[in-house]
Coordinates of C-alpha atoms and ligand atoms in Angstrom, one line a residue:
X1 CA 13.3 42.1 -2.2
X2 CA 11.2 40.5 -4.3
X3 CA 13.4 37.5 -6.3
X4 CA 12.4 35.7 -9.6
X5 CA 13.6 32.3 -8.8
X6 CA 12.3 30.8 -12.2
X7 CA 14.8 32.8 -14.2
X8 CA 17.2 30.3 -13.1
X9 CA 18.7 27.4 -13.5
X10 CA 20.6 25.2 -11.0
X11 CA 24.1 23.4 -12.9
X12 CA 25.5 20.5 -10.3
X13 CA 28.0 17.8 -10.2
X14 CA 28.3 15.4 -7.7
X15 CA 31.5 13.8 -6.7
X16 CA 30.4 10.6 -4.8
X17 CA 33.6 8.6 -2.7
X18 CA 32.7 5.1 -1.8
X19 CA 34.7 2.9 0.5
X20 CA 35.3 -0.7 -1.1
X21 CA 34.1 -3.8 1.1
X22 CA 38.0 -4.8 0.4
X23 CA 38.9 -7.5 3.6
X24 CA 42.5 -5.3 3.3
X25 CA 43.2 -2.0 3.3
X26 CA 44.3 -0.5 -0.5
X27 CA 48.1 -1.1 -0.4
X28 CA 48.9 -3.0 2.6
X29 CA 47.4 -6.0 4.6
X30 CA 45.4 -3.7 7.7
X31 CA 42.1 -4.7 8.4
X32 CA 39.2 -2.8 6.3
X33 CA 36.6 -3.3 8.8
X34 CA 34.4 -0.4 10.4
X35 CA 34.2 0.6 14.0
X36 CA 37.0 -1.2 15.0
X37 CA 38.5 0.9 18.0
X38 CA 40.7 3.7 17.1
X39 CA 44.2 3.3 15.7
X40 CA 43.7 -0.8 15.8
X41 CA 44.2 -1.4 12.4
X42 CA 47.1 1.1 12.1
X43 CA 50.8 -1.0 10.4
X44 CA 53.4 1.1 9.1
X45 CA 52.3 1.3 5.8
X46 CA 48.8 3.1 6.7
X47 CA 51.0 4.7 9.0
X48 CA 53.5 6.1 6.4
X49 CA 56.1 5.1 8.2
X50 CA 59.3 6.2 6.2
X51 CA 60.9 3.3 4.2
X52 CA 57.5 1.6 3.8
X53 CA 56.4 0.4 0.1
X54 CA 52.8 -0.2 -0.9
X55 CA 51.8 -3.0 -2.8
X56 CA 48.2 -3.5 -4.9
X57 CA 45.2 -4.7 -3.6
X58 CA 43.8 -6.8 -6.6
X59 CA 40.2 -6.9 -5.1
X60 CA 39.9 -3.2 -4.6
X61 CA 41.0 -3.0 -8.7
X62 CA 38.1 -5.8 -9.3
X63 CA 34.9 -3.6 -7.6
X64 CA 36.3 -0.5 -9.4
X65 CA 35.8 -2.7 -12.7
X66 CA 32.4 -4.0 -11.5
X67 CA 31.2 -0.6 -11.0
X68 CA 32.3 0.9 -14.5
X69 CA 31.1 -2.1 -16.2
X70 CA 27.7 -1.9 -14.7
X71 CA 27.8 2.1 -15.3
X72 CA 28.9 1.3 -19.1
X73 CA 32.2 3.1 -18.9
X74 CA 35.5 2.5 -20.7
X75 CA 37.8 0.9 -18.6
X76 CA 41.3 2.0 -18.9
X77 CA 43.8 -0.4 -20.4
X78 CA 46.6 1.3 -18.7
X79 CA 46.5 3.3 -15.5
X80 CA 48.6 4.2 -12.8
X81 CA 48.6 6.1 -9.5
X82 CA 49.6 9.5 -8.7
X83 CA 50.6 11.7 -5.2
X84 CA 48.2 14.2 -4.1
X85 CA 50.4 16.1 -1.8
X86 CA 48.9 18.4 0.8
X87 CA 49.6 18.6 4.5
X88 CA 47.1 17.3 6.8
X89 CA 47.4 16.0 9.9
X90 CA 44.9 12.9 9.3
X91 CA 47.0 12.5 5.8
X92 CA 50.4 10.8 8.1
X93 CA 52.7 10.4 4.3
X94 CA 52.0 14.0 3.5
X95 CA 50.1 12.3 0.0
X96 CA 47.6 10.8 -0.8
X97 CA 48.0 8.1 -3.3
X98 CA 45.1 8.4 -6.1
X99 CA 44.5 8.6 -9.9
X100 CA 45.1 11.9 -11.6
X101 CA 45.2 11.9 -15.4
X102 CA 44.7 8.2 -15.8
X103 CA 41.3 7.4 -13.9
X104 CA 40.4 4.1 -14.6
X105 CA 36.9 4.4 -15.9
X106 CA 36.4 7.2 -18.1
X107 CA 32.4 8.2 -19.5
X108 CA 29.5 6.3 -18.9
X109 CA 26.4 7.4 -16.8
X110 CA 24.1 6.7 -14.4
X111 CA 19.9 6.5 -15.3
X112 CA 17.6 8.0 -12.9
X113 CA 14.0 8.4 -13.0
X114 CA 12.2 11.3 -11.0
X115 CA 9.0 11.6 -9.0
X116 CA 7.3 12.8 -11.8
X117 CA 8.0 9.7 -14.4
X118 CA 10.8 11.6 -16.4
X119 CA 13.3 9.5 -16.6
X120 CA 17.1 10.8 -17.0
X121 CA 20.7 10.2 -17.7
X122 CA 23.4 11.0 -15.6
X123 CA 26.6 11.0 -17.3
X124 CA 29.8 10.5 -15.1
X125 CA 33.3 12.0 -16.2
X126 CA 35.3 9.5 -14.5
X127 CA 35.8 7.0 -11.8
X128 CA 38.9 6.7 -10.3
X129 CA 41.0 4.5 -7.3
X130 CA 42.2 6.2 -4.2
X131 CA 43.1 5.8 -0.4
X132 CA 41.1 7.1 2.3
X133 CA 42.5 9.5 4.8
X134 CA 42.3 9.1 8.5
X135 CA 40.0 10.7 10.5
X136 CA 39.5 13.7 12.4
X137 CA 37.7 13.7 15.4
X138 CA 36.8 17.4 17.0
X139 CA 34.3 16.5 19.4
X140 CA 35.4 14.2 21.3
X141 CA 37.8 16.0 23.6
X142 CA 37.6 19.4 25.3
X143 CA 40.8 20.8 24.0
X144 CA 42.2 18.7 21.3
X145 CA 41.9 16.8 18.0
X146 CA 41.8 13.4 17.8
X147 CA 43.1 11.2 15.3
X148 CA 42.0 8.1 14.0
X149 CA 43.9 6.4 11.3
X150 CA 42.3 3.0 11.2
X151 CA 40.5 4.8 7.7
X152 CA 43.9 5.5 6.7
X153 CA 44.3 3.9 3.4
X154 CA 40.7 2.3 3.1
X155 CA 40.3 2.0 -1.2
X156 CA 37.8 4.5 -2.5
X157 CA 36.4 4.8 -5.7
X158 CA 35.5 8.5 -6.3
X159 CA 32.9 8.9 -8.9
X160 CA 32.4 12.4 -10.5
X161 CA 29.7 13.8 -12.8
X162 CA 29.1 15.8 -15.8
X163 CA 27.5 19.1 -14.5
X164 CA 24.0 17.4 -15.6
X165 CA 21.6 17.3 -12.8
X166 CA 19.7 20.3 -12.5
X167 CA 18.0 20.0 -8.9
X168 CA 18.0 18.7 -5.4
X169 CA 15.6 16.3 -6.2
X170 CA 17.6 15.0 -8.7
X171 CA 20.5 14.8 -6.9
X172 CA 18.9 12.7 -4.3
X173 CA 17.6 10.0 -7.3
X174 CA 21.0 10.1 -8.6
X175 CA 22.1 8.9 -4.8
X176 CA 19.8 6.6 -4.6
X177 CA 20.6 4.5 -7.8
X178 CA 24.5 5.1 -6.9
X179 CA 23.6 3.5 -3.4
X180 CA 21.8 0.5 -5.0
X181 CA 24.3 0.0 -7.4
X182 CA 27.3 -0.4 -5.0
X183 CA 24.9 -2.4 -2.8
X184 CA 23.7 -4.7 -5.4
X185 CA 27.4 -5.3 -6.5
X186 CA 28.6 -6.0 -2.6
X187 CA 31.3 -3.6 -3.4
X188 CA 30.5 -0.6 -0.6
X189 CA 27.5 -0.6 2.0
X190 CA 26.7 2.4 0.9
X191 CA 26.1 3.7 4.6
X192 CA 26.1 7.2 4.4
X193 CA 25.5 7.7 8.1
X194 CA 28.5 6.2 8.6
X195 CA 30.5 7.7 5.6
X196 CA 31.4 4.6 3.7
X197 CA 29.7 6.4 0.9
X198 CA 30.0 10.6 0.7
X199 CA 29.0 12.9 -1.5
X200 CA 30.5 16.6 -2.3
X201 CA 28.1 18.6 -4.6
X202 CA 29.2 21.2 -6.8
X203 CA 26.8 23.8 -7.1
X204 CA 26.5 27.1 -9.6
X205 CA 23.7 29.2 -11.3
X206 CA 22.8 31.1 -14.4
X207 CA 20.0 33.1 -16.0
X208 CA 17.8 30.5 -17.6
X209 CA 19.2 30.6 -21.4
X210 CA 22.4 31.6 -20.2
X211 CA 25.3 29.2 -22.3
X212 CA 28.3 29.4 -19.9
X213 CA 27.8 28.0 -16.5
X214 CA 28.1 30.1 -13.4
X215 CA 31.1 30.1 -10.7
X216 CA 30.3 26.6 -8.6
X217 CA 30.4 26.5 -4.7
X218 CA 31.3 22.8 -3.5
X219 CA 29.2 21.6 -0.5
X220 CA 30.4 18.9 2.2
X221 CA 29.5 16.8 4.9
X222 CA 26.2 16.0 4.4
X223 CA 25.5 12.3 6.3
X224 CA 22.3 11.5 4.4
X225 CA 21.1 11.1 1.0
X226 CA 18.0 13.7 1.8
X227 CA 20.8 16.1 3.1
X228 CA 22.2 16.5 0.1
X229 CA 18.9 17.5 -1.3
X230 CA 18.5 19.9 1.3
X231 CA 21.8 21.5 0.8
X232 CA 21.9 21.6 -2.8
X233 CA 18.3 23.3 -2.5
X234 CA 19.5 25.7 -0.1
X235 CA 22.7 26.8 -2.0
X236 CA 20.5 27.3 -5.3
X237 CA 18.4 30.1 -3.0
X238 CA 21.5 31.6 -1.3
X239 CA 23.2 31.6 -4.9
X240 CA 20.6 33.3 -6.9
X241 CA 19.7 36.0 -4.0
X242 CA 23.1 36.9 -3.4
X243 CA 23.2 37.4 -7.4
X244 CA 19.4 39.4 -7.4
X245 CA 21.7 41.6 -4.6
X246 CA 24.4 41.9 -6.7
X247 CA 27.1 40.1 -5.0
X248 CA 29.9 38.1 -6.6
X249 CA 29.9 34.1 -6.1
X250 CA 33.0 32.7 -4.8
X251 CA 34.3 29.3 -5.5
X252 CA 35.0 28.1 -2.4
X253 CA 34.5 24.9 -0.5
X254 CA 30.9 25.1 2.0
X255 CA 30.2 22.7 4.7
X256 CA 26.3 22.2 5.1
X257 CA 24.5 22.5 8.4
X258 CA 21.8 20.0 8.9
X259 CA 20.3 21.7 12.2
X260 CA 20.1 25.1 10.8
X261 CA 19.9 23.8 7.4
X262 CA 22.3 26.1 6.1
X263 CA 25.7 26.2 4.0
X264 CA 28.5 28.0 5.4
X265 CA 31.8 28.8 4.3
X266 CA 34.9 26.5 5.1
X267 CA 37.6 27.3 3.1
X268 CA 38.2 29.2 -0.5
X269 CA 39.4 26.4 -3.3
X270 CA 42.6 25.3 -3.7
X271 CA 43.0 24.2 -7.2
X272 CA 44.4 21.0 -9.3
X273 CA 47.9 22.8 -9.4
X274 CA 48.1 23.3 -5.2
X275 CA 48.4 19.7 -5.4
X276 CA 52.0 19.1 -6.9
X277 CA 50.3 15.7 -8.7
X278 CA 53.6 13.3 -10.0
X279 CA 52.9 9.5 -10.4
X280 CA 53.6 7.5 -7.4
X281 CA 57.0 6.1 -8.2
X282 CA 56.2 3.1 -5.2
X283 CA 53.5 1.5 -7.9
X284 CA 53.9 -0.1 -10.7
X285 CA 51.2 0.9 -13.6
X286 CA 48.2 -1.4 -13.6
X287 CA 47.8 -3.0 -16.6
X288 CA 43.8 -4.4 -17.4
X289 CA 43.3 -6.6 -20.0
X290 CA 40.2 -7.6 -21.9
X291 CA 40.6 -10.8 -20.7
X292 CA 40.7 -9.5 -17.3
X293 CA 37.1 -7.2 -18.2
X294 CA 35.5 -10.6 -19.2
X295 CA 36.5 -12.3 -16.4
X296 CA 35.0 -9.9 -14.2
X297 CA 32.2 -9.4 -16.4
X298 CA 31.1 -12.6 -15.7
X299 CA 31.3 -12.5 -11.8
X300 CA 28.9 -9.7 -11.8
X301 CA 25.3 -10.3 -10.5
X302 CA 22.2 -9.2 -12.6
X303 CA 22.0 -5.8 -11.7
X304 CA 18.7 -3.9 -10.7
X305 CA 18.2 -2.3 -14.3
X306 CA 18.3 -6.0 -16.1
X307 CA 16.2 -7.4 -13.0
X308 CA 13.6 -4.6 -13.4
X309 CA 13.3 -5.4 -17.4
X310 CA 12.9 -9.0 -16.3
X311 CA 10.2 -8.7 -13.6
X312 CA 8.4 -6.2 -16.0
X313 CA 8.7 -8.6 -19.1
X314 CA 8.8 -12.2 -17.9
X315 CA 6.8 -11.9 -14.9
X316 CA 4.2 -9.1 -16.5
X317 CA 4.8 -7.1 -13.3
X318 CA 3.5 -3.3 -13.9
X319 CA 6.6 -0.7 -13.1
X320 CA 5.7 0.1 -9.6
X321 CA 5.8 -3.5 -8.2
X322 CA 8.7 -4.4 -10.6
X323 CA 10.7 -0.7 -9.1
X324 CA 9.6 -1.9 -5.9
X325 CA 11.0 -5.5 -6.0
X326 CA 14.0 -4.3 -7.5
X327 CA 15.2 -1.7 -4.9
X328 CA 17.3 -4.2 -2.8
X329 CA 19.0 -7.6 -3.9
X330 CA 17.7 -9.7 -1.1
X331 CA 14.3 -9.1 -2.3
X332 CA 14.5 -9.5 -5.6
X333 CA 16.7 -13.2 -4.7
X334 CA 13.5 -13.8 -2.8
X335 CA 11.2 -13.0 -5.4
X336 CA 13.1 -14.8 -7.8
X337 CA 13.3 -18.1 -5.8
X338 CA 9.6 -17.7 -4.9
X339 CA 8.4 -17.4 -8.9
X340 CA 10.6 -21.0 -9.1
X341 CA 7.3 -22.3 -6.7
X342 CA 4.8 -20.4 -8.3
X343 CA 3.1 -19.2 -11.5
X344 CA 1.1 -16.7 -9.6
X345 CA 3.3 -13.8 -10.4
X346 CA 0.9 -11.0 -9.0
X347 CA 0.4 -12.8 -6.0
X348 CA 4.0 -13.7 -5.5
X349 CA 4.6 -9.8 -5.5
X350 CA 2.3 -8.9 -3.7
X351 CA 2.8 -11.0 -0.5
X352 CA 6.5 -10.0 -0.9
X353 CA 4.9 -6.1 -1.3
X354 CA 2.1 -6.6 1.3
X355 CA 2.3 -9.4 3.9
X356 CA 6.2 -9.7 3.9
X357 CA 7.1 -6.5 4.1
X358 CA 4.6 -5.6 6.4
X359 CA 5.8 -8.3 8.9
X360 CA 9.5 -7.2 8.7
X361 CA 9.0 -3.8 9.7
X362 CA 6.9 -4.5 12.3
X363 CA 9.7 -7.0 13.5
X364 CA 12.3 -4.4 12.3
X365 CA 14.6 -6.9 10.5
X366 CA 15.2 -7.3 6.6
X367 CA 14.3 -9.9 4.3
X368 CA 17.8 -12.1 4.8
X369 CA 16.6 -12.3 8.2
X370 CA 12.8 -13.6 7.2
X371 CA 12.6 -17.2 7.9
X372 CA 9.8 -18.6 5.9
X373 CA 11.0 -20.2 3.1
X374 CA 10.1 -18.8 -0.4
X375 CA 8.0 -22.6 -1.3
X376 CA 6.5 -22.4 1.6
X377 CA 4.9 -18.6 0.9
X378 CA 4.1 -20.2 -2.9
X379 CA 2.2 -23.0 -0.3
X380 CA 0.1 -20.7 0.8
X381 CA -0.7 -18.8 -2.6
X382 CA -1.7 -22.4 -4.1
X383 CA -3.8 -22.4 -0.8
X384 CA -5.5 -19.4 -1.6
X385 CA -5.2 -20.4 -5.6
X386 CA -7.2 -24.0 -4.7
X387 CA -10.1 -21.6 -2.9
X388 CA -8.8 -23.4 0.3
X389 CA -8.4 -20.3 2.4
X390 CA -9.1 -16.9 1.5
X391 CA -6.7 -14.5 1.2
X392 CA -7.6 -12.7 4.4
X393 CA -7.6 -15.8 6.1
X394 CA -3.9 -16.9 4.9
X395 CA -2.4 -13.4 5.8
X396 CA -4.0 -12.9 9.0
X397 CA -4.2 -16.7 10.1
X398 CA -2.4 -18.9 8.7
X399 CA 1.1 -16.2 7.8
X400 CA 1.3 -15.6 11.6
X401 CA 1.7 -19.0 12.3
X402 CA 3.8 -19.9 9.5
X403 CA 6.3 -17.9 10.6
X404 CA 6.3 -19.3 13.6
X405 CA 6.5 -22.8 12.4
X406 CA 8.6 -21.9 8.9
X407 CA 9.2 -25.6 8.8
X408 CA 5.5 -27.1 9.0
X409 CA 3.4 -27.8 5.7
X410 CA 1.3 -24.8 5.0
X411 CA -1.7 -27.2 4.2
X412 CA -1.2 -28.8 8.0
X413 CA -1.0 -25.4 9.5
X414 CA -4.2 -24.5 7.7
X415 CA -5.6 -27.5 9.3
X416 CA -5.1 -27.3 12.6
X417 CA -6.3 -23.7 12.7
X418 CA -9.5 -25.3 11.3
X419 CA -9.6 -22.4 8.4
X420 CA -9.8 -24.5 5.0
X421 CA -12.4 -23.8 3.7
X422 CA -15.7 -26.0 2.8
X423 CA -15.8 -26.8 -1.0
X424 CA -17.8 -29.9 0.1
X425 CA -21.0 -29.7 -1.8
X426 CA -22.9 -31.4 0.0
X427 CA -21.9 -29.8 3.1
X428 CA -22.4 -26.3 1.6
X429 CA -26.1 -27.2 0.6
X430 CA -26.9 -28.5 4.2
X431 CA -26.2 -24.8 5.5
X432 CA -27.6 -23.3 2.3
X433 CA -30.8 -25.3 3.2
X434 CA -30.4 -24.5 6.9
X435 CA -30.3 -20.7 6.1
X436 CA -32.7 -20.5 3.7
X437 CA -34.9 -22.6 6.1
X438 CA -34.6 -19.8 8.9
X439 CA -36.2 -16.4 6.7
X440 CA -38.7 -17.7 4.6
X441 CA -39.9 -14.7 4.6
X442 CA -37.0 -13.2 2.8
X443 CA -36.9 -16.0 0.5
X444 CA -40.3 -14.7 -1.0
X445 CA -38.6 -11.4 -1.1
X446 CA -36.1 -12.8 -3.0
X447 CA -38.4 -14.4 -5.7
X448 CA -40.3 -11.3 -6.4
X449 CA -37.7 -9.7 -7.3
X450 CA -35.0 -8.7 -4.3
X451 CA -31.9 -10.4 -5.5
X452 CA -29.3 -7.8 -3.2
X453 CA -31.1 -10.9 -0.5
X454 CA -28.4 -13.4 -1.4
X455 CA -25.8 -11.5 1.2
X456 CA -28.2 -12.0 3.7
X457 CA -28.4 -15.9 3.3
X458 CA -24.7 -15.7 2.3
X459 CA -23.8 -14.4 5.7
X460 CA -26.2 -16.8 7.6
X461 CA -23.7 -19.7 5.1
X462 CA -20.5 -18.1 6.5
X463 CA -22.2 -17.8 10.2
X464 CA -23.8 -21.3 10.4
X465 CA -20.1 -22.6 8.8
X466 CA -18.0 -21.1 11.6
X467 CA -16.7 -18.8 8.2
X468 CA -15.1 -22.0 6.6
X469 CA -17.3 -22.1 3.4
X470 CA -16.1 -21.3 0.4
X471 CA -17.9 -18.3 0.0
X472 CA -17.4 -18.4 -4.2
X473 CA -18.7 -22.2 -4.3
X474 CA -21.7 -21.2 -1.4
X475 CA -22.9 -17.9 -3.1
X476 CA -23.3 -20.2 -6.4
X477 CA -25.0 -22.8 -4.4
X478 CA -27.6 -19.8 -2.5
X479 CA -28.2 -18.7 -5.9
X480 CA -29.1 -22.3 -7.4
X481 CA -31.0 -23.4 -4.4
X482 CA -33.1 -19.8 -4.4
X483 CA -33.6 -19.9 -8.5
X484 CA -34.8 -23.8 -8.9
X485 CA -37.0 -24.3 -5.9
Ligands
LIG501 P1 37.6 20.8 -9.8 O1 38.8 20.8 -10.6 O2 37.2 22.1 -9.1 O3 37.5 19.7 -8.8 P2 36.1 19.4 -11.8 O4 36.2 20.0 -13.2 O5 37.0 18.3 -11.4 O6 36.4 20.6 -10.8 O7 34.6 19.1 -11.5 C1 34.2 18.7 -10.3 C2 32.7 18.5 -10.3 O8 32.1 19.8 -10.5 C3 32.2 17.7 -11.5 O9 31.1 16.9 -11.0 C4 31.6 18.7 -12.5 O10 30.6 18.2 -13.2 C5 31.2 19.8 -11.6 N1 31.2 21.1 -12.2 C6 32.1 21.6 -13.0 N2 31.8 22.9 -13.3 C7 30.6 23.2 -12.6 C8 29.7 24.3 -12.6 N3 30.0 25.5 -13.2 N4 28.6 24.2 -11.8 C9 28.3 23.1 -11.2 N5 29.1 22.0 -11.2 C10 30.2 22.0 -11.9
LIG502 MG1 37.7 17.4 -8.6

């Protein structure tokens, strides 16, 4: 059968959960630290023991504030918790304590920018504070299910969209600026391998045109931001060809396949209602002041949006570089400090770009682990600035050594690999003279007319120099010598 993909459209929402870099778990004192071994950081509390009580964790409320502040959302001035009751055997109360009608961050939105240039807002419906479940493990014994419950009660923050992305590809740019965000704000690793950030996409069609939206399919278990892509893409196909075959789309919960790439069916959806949502009588409400916003307001770093306008603006870096720079703290910290030791913006972002980089994947470590101090790297742009070493010199000579010797001055590195170069006139005339001396010849040449001779000399300079002269200074000096005699 022959299908007309183009008279669709794709509708998604994405409901990202992230867990909180909390040292405690959301209402009790249980370690929040990953890969602990299983059921070590298991009190009665994340163990629902009867009779228990859970009490707030203030930090887990503060990241949930960061993270609406920096997405422009409203943050609610009263909120309080709810029970999500279902039965599950990682779920040990029988509930799940989250928000249900009083999230609290309500609106804002998330700005993406795709491949080609367009740039786009995201809005979000909601973020909202909840618990972790424990885990399930299925794999790891012949017969049974194990159970892990050192996730049990981890905080979340579960962010939701308006239906406003429109493709995989956006999807995965929408991940991507989620991930940074967390990152940037130290509030969740944003590990997706791991799960401490997951994302469920809700997926539906219609005819291009079309005003109401189709039925939505949600898709799980995707490890990887580029999975999500995949999945989304694949559900678009399998949505609209079932329709072209005139099949009915069911909302029901998919898990995605990343071998076979495929979406299957896990369950049909239970909805809001299955739930039995009352507000957890164990909490009091939280109450959040505007005080409170301003306080945390001003514990927030800059984030990657305000650094990007900065680079762009102060430092006159063009988009790419600035994007570039931008897409992790650490290296926009070290771009920053480096700038403090230069005025060589370009070249500041460049080494970070270029040389850096270059030398920390090869070492596969990242830029908190770079040794070389950010005036030192400014040493060896004023190096390169002063026409004391070329630029291939100081990245393939004297950078290697540097960070070997992170401490030493750059200038006394330079030196004892014998590299800076000659800007000794006199010098530079003495092997001007020299190679001139040797093709006379091709001096004549040169006077009748063959100026493209001055490389020739000029690499006879750089030969009879061991490469150390200046070549700027000693193509000047060829020229003079070859014009005035
Ligand atoms: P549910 O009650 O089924 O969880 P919600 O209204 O809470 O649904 O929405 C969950 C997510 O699904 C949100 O991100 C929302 O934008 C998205 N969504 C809602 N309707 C559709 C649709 N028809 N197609 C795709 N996504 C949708
Ligand atoms: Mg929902």
């Amino acid at each position: 059968m022959e299908v007309d993909y183009s008279k669709y459209e794709a509708v998604i929402g994405l409901e990202v959960h992230a867990q909180m870099l909390t040292k405690s778990k959301a209402f009790c004192s249980d370690a929040n630290e990953y890969g602990a071994l299983p059921n070590t950081q298991v009190g009665p509390v994340s163990l629902g023991h009867p009779g228990t009580l859970p009490v707030h964790n203030e930090a887990a409320v503060a990241y949930a504030v960061k993270l609406g502040i920096a997405c422009g959302c409203k943050i609610a001035e009263h909120n309080y918790y709810a029970r999500k009751n279902y039965f599950y055997a990682d779920l040990p109360k029988g509930y799940q304590i989250s928000q249900h009608t009083t999230p609290i961050c309500e609106g804002g939105h998330i700005d993406i920018q795709l491949k080609d240039g367009t740039q786009k807002r995201i809005r979000l419906i909601r973020i909202h504070m909840e618990e972790d479940t424990g885990k399930s493990m299925h794999d790891q014994d012949l017969n049974d299910t194990l159970l892990d419950f050192n996730r049990a009660g981890v905080p979340l923050v579960e962010m939701v969209t308006e239906p406003d992305i429109r493709s995989g590809e956006e999807a995965y740019q929408y991940l991507t600026e989620v991930r940074k965000l967390v990152r940037y704000l130290d509030i969740c690793d944003g590990n997706m391998e791991e799960g401490s950030m997951r994302c469920d996409a809700n997926v539906s069609v219609r005819l291009k045109g079309a005003a109401a939206f189709g039925v939505k399919v949600e898709v799980k278990n995707m490890n990887s931001i580029s999975n999500v892509q995949r999945s989304i893409d694949y559900e678009i196909k399998r949505q609209i060809e079932a329709i072209e075959k005139g099949e009915t789309i069911y909302q029901e919960t998919r898990t995605f396949n990343a071998l076979k790439g495929e979406t299957t069916v896990m369950r049909t959806k239970e909805g809001a209602s299955d739930y039995r949502y009352f507000p957890e009588p164990d909490l009091p409400p939280l109450h959040i002041t505007a005080e409170y916003i301003e306080q945390v307001s001003k514990q927030m770093p800059a984030l990657p949006k305000e650094l990007h306008a900065l680079f762009t603006k102060k430092y006159g870096l063009n988009e790419y570089d600035a994007s570039v720079l931008t897409d992790d703290k650490a290296t926009a910290s070290y771009f920053q400090e480096l700038v403090q030791h230069t005025n060589n913006y370009k070249a500041a972002a460049n080494w970070l770009m270029v040389h850096i980089r270059g030398y920390l994947n090869e070492q596969a470590i990242n830029i908190e682990q770079f040794v070389v101090p950010a005036a030192k790297v400014a040493e060896l742009i004023a190096l390169v600035d002063g026409g004391q070493i070329s630029n291939s010199v100081a990245s393939q000579k004297v950078f290697p050594e540097l960070v070997k010797q992170p401490q030493q001055s750059v200038l006394s590195l330079a030196e004892s690999l014998n590299v800076i170069q000659q800007s000794d006139t006199n010098a530079l005339q003495q092997w001007v003279n020299e190679a001139l001396a040797k093709y006379p010849e091709k001096v004549a040449e040169y006077r009748a007319g063959k100026t493209s001779l001055v490389a020739l000399f000029m690499g006879e300079v750089m030969k009879l120099s061991k490469g150390k002269a200046d070549p700027k200074l000693a193509s000047q000096i060829v020229k003079q010598t070859l014009d005035n005699q």
